[in-house]
Short mmCIF file of N, CA and C in Angstrom, two decimals:
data_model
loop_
_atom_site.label_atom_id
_atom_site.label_comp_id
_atom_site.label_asym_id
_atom_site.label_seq_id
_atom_site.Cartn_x
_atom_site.Cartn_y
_atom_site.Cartn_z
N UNK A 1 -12.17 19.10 86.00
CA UNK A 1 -13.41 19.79 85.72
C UNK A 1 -13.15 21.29 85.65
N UNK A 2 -13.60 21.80 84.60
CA UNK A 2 -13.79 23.51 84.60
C UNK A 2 -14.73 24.24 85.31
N UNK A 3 -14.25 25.01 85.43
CA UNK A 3 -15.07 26.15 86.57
C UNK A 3 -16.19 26.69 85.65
N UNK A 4 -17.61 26.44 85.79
CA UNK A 4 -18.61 26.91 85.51
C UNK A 4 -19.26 28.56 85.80
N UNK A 5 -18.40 29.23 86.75
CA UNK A 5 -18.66 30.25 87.59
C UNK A 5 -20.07 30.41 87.28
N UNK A 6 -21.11 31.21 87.08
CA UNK A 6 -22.57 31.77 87.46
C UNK A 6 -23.05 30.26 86.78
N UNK A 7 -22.80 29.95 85.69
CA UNK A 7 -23.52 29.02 84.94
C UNK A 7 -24.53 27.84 86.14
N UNK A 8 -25.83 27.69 85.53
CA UNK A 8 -26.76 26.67 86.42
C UNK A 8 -26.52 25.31 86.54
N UNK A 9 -26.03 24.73 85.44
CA UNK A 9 -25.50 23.38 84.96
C UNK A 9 -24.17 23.08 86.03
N UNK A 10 -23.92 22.17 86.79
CA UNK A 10 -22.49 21.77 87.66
C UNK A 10 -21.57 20.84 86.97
N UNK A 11 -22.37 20.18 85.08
CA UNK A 11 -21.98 19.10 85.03
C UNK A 11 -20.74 19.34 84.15
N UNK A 12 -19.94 18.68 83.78
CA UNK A 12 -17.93 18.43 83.33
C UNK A 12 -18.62 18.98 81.82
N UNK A 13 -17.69 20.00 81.23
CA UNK A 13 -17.68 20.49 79.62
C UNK A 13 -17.16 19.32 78.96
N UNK A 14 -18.12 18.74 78.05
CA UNK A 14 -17.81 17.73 77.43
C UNK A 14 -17.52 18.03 75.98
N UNK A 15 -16.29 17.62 75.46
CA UNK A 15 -15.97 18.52 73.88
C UNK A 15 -17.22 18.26 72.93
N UNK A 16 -17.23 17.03 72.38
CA UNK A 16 -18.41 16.52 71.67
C UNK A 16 -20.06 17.14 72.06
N UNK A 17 -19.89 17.22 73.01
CA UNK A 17 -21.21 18.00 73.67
C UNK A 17 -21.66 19.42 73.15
N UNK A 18 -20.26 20.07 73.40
CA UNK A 18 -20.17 21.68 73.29
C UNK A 18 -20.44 21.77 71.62
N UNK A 19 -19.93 20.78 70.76
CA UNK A 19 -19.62 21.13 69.54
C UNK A 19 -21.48 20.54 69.05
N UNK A 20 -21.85 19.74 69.15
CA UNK A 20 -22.53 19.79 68.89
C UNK A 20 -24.16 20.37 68.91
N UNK A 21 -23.63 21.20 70.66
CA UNK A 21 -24.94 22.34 71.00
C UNK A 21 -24.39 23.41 70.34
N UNK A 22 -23.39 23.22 69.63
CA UNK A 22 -22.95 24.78 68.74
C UNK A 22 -23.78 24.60 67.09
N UNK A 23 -23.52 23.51 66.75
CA UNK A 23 -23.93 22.51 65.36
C UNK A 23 -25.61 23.21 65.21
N UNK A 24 -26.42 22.87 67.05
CA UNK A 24 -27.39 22.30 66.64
C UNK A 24 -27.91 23.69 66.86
N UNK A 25 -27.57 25.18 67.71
CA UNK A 25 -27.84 26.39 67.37
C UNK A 25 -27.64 27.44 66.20
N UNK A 26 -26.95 26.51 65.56
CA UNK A 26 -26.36 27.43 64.04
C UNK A 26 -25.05 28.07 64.17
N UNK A 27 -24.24 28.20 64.94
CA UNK A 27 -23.42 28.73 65.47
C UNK A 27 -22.01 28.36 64.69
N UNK A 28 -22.25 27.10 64.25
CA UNK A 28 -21.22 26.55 63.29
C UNK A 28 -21.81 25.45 62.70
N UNK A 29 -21.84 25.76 61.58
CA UNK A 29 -22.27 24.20 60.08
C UNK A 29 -21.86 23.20 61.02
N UNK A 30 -22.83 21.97 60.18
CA UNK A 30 -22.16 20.74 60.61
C UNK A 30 -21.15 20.00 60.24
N UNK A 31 -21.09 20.74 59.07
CA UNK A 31 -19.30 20.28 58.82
C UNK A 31 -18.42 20.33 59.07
N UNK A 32 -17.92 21.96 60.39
CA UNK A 32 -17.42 22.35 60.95
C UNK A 32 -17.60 21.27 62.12
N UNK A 33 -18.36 21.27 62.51
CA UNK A 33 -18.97 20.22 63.89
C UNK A 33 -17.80 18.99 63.61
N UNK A 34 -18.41 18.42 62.36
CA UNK A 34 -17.55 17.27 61.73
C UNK A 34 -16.37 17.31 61.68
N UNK A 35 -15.26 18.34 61.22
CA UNK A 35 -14.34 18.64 61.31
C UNK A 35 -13.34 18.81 62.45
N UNK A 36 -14.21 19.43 63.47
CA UNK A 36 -13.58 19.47 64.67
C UNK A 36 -13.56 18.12 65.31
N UNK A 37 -14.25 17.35 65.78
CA UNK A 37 -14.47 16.49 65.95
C UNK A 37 -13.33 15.38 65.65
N UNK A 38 -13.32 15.05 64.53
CA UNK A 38 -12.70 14.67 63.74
C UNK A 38 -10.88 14.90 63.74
N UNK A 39 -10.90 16.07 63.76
CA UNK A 39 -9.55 17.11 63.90
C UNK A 39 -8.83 16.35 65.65
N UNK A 40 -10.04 16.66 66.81
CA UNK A 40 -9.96 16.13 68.08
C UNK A 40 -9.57 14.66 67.99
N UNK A 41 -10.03 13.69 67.70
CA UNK A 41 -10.22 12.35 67.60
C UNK A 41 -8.49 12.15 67.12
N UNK A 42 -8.28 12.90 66.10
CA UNK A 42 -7.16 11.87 65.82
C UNK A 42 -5.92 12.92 66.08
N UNK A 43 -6.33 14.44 66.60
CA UNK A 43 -5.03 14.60 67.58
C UNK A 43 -5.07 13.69 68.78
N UNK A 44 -5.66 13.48 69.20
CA UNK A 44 -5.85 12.62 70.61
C UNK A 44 -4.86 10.94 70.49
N UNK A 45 -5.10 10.25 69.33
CA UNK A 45 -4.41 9.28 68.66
C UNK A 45 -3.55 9.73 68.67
N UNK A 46 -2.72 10.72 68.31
CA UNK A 46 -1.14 11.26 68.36
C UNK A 46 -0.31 11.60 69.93
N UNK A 47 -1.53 12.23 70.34
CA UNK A 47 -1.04 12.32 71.68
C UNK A 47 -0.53 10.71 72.63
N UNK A 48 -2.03 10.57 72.65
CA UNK A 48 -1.87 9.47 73.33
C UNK A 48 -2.21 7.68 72.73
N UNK A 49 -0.56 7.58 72.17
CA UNK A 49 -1.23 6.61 71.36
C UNK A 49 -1.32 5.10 71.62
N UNK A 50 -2.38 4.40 71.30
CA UNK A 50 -2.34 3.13 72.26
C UNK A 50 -1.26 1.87 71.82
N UNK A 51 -0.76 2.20 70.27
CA UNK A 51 -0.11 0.96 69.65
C UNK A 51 1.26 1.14 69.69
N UNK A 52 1.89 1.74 70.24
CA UNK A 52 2.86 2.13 70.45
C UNK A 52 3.61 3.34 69.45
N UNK A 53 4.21 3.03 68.32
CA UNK A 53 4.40 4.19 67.79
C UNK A 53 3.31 4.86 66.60
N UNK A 54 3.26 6.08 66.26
CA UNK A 54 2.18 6.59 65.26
C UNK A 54 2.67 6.62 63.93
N UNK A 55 1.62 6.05 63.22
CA UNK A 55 2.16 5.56 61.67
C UNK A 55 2.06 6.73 61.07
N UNK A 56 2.49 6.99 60.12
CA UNK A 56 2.61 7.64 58.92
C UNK A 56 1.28 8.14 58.47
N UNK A 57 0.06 6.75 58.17
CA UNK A 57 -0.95 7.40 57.86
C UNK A 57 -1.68 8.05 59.18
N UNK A 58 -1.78 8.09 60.52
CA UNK A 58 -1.95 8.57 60.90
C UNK A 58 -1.62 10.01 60.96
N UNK A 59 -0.24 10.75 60.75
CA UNK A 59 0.04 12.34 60.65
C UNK A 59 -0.47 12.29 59.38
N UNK A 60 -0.64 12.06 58.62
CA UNK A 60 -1.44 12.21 57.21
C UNK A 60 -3.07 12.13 57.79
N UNK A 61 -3.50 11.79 58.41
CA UNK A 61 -4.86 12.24 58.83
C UNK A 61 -5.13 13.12 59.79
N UNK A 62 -3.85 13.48 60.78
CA UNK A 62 -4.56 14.94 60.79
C UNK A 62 -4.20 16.09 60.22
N UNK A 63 -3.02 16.09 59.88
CA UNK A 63 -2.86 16.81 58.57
C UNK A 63 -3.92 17.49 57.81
N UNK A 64 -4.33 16.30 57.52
CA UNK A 64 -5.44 16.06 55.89
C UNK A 64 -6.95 16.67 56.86
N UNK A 65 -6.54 16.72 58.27
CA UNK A 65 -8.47 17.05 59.27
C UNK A 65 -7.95 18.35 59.55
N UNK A 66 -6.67 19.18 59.72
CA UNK A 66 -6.46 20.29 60.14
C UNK A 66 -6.48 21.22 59.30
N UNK A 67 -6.05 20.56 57.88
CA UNK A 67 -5.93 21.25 56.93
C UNK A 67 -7.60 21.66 56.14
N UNK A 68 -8.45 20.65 56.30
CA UNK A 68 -10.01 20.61 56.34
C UNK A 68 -10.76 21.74 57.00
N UNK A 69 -9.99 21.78 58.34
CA UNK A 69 -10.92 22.73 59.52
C UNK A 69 -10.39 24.10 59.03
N UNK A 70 -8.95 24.49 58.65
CA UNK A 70 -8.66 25.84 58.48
C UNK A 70 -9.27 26.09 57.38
N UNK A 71 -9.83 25.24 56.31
CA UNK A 71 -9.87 25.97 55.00
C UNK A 71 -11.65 26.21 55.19
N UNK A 72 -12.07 25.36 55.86
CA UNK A 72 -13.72 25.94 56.77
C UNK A 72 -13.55 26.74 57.26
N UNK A 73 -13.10 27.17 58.20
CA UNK A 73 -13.04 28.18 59.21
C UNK A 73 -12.31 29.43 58.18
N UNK A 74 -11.29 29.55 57.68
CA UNK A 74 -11.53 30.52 56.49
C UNK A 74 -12.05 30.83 55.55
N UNK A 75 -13.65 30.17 55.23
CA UNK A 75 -13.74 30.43 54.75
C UNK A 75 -15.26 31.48 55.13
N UNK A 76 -15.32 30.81 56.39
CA UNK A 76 -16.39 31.84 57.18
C UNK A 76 -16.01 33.06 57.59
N UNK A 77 -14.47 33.19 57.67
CA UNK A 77 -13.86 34.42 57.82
C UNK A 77 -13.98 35.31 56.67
N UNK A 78 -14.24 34.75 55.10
CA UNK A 78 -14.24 35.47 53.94
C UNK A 78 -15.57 35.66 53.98
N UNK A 79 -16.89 34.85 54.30
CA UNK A 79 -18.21 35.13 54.35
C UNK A 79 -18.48 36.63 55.14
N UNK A 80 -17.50 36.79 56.22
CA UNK A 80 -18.14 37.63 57.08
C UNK A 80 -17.64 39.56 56.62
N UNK A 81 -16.43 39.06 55.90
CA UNK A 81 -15.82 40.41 55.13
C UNK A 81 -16.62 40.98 54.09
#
């Protein structure tokens, strides 16, 4: 569990949680939401994977989700210039 310091809430930062009270303040599109998400999910499959070794199409999907999130996320970087 992360340290909340002043915060009122005691309860565990949940990723899916965070991303989507970000989604649902405007803070980041929901495609971004989607992306991350997404990006999470199947690094997590790489990390820890349940079938023993990780296929091929799997590094091709996050690849194909990382490569998704940077070209979002740059492109809010060009919005803001």
């Amino acid at each position: 569990q992360l340290d909340h310091g002043n915060s009122p809430s005691k309860r565990p930062i949940v990723w899916s949680r965070t991303v989507g009270s970000l989604a649902t303040r405007g803070v980041i599109t929901p495609q971004i939401a989607k992306a991350l998400v997404e990006f999470r999910d199947v690094r997590n499959q790489l990390i820890h994977p349940s079938g023993g070794s990780v296929t091929d199409a799997l590094i091709a999907s996050a690849v194909d989700s990382g490569i998704k999130l940077l070209r979002l996320l740059t492109g809010l970087r060009d919005i803001d210039r």
